[in-house]
Amino acid sequence: MKETENNEGMINASSPETKKPKQEPGLHINDGMKSASKKKRNFSIWYLLLVFLFFFFIGQMLFTSHMPTVSIDYSTFKDLVKNGTIVQVAFDQDQYIGYAMTKDEARSTLNELSRTHQLPQTIDTSSIIAYQTYMIDDPSFVPLLDDMNIEYYATEPVRPSALASIVSLLLPVIIFALFYWWMSKRITGGAQGVMSFSQNKSQLVAEGDTGVRFNDVAGENEAKAELVEVVDFLKNPQKYAEMGAHIPKGVLLVGPPGTGKTLLAKAVAGEAGVPFFRMSGADFVEMFVGVGAARVRDLFKQARENRPCIIFIDEIDAIGRQRSSAGIGGNDEREQTLNQLLVEMDGFDSRTGVIILAATNRPEILDPALLRPGRFDRQVLVDKPDLDGRESILKIHTKNMKLDSSVDLRKIAQASAGLAGADLANIANEAALIAVRAGHKAITQVDFENAIEKSIAGLERKSRVLNEKERIRVAYHETGHALTAYLTEGASPVSKISIIPRGMGALGYTLQYPTEDRFILSENELLGNVDIMLGGRAAEETIFGDISTGASNDISRASDTIRQMITEYGMSEKFRNMTLPRSSSGIEGVSGAKEYSEATQQYVDNETERIMSERYELVKSKLETNREALVNIAEELLKSEVIEGADFEALASKYVVR
Ligand code: ADP
Ligand code: MG
Ligand code: ZN
């Protein structure tokens, strides 16, 4: 729109011959109206402003001639007067309007036109009856008109109507008033944000139906069974009241990240059909001391008003951390918030129908006061899913996916031991993405396997190139792991060996698919695991006669396992069936002081060293016996980069001697 207007202006200025009818002002107003009605939905102030503009234009329109007029420049105008086209001239303020016929003729023509045409859009040049130009201080003009015997007159100067003048007077005042009102609202709003701490965060609005049901949570059957009871508390409180039972106030969902704690809390609210107040522990923690406490007070007030309902505090460890007695590291704000939470939990009767759910993945750092009876006395463990759980989680997340007939979710579940629900959801999605990238019609088993590898071992790094010497070393190292696994009784079968570098650390990897989940490992199995970890380095030494840094992760895991066997599982000779504990330091990742003597520590170190070298020598001798197998499989690995489980099995059974 703007563009064409500009163009029009330019044509008018440069080429006087162009006789393009100027659009009626009425049209512009229509345009303005359209955009006004669009914007009003967006912003009321703009709406008001546009309403005023509308009136302003209405006023303008009232004074504007309805004659179809064409703008021409002064010299053309004068020429038209000279050649007799213009027979009548009106002096209209700062412009001349030249009529091509008398006023009466013009009026009748216009009437005729409006009958046949839809004015003003379609006026062809033949119907032009008036020309307009701007006045120039030309003393010869009036004499010319006299000479040509042309009728000329001045029109009454337009006086703005009462409405227009009122609008033009009031408009600035109104705009200013609106602006002032808006600013003051903002300023006081901001001040309130600082002054009234209890102001709710937007989260404090009760959420309607969460849309999540227990059916959307797979596995976690024990957790669900406990929470079904909570739903019943909310639905039929009188049943429990009649029996004289107290309904628990708080239920703490405990479990590793991504296992579906948040999901379960939503499912409880969804099943019970009650409002759901969700806040994250971090929402309570603010700069100012007292804000969090005020928020807690507010939260419980709201909950009481909306009962029965569920309060869900996600990541409660953000506020529920153990209060420290020492000044250092003490956090007044957090402690006040926690105290307020404790007070509020004591202060209400569970018969009111408010149940508090909280989630954390670090229950050990929570303040004991939070966990005592009457507060979060129920703890529901939301653990990583088992094989069946993983399969049903995969089922849920692949429900709406196009799966190839080759897909075996059971197998995928087997391959993803130790992963949480969120990881599995991610794997399913990743498989779909891979399938799209590969141009498959449906998601295949291979896509899933790639997705698992991607999530377990990190992205394939194609850009990372090993030199030939390193590649050979990695091949023997990985073959060492695999062969040791093959030679170790009771070890899970090798499912894949690869020397394609992945992620940040791994230059190659050997995957073993456990056939089932293991919760208990026997002493021999633990030692078998240690053997497999040591297999890589042992193979390197067998073949190259020296060892490399490539095994650092293997040996640290192996030593940790042996140390744990001695200190935690009571599997050493001297401290058989006895743990050697460490006190918890309260800081994650830092173990506390050991609660045993220096001499015992000495024993632990010596034993670790002894067992480790014993196992290492054992593995090395096994590999030396099977040097041929080691060489052949490593050569095959160097050729094809990846050996699948079945192929490895075939190669191993061909070369291995026991
Ligand atoms: P948490 O709160 O325990 O860290 P979430 O509840 O936020 O984990 O889970 C993250 C996502 O992982 C969920 O939105 C869901 O898609 C998926 N998920 C996790 N556990 C399960 C499960 N047991 N069943 C189905 N989906 C799950
Ligand atoms: Mg969560
Ligand atoms: Zn290794």
Short mmCIF file of C-alpha atoms and ligand atoms in Angstrom, two decimals, residues 215-220 224 255-266 312 314-315 359-361 382-383 385 389 392-394 396-397 420-426, ligand 1:
data_model
loop_
_atom_site.label_atom_id
_atom_site.label_comp_id
_atom_site.label_asym_id
_atom_site.label_seq_id
_atom_site.Cartn_x
_atom_site.Cartn_y
_atom_site.Cartn_z
CA ASN A 215 -1.67 -45.52 32.21
CA ASP A 216 0.80 -43.01 30.83
CA VAL A 217 3.38 -44.13 33.35
CA ALA A 218 4.86 -47.49 32.52
CA GLY A 219 6.70 -49.77 34.88
CA GLU A 220 6.97 -48.35 38.41
CA LYS A 224 1.87 -46.67 41.32
CA GLY A 255 14.42 -41.66 42.59
CA PRO A 256 17.11 -40.96 40.04
CA PRO A 257 16.53 -38.22 37.44
CA GLY A 258 14.26 -39.04 34.54
CA THR A 259 12.46 -41.94 36.14
CA GLY A 260 9.08 -40.25 35.96
CA LYS A 261 8.60 -38.59 39.34
CA THR A 262 7.09 -35.46 37.90
CA LEU A 263 5.02 -37.59 35.58
CA LEU A 264 3.68 -39.67 38.48
CA ALA A 265 2.73 -36.59 40.48
CA LYS A 266 0.78 -35.30 37.51
CA PHE A 312 3.50 -30.68 44.25
CA ASP A 314 9.38 -30.56 42.52
CA GLU A 315 13.09 -30.79 43.33
CA ALA A 359 10.08 -35.11 44.41
CA THR A 360 13.80 -35.36 44.83
CA ASN A 361 16.68 -37.38 43.54
CA VAL A 382 10.64 -44.39 41.84
CA ASP A 383 13.53 -46.48 40.67
CA PRO A 385 12.80 -49.44 35.37
CA GLY A 389 9.28 -51.73 32.75
CA SER A 392 6.39 -51.02 28.45
CA ILE A 393 7.92 -47.53 28.57
CA LEU A 394 9.17 -48.09 25.04
CA ILE A 396 4.18 -46.04 25.40
CA HIS A 397 6.66 -43.84 23.63
CA ALA A 420 15.69 -44.30 32.93
CA GLY A 421 12.32 -43.56 31.36
CA ALA A 422 13.44 -40.19 30.07
CA ASP A 423 16.40 -41.82 28.29
CA LEU A 424 14.10 -44.38 26.70
CA ALA A 425 11.72 -41.69 25.55
CA ASN A 426 14.72 -39.97 24.05
P1 ADP B 1 11.83 -36.95 36.85
O1 ADP B 1 10.87 -35.94 37.36
O2 ADP B 1 11.83 -38.21 37.64
O3 ADP B 1 13.22 -36.44 36.66
P2 ADP B 1 10.11 -36.87 34.60
O4 ADP B 1 8.84 -37.27 35.25
O5 ADP B 1 10.26 -35.42 34.34
O6 ADP B 1 11.36 -37.40 35.41
O7 ADP B 1 10.28 -37.71 33.26
C1 ADP B 1 10.74 -37.16 32.09
C2 ADP B 1 10.09 -37.80 30.90
O8 ADP B 1 10.54 -39.13 30.73
C3 ADP B 1 8.60 -37.91 31.02
O9 ADP B 1 7.97 -36.77 30.56
C4 ADP B 1 8.27 -39.14 30.17
O10 ADP B 1 8.15 -38.76 28.82
C5 ADP B 1 9.50 -39.98 30.31
N1 ADP B 1 9.31 -41.01 31.32
C6 ADP B 1 10.05 -41.16 32.44
N2 ADP B 1 9.63 -42.23 33.15
C7 ADP B 1 8.60 -42.77 32.48
C8 ADP B 1 7.75 -43.88 32.71
N3 ADP B 1 7.88 -44.67 33.79
N4 ADP B 1 6.79 -44.15 31.80
C9 ADP B 1 6.64 -43.38 30.71
N5 ADP B 1 7.40 -42.31 30.45
C10 ADP B 1 8.38 -41.99 31.30
#
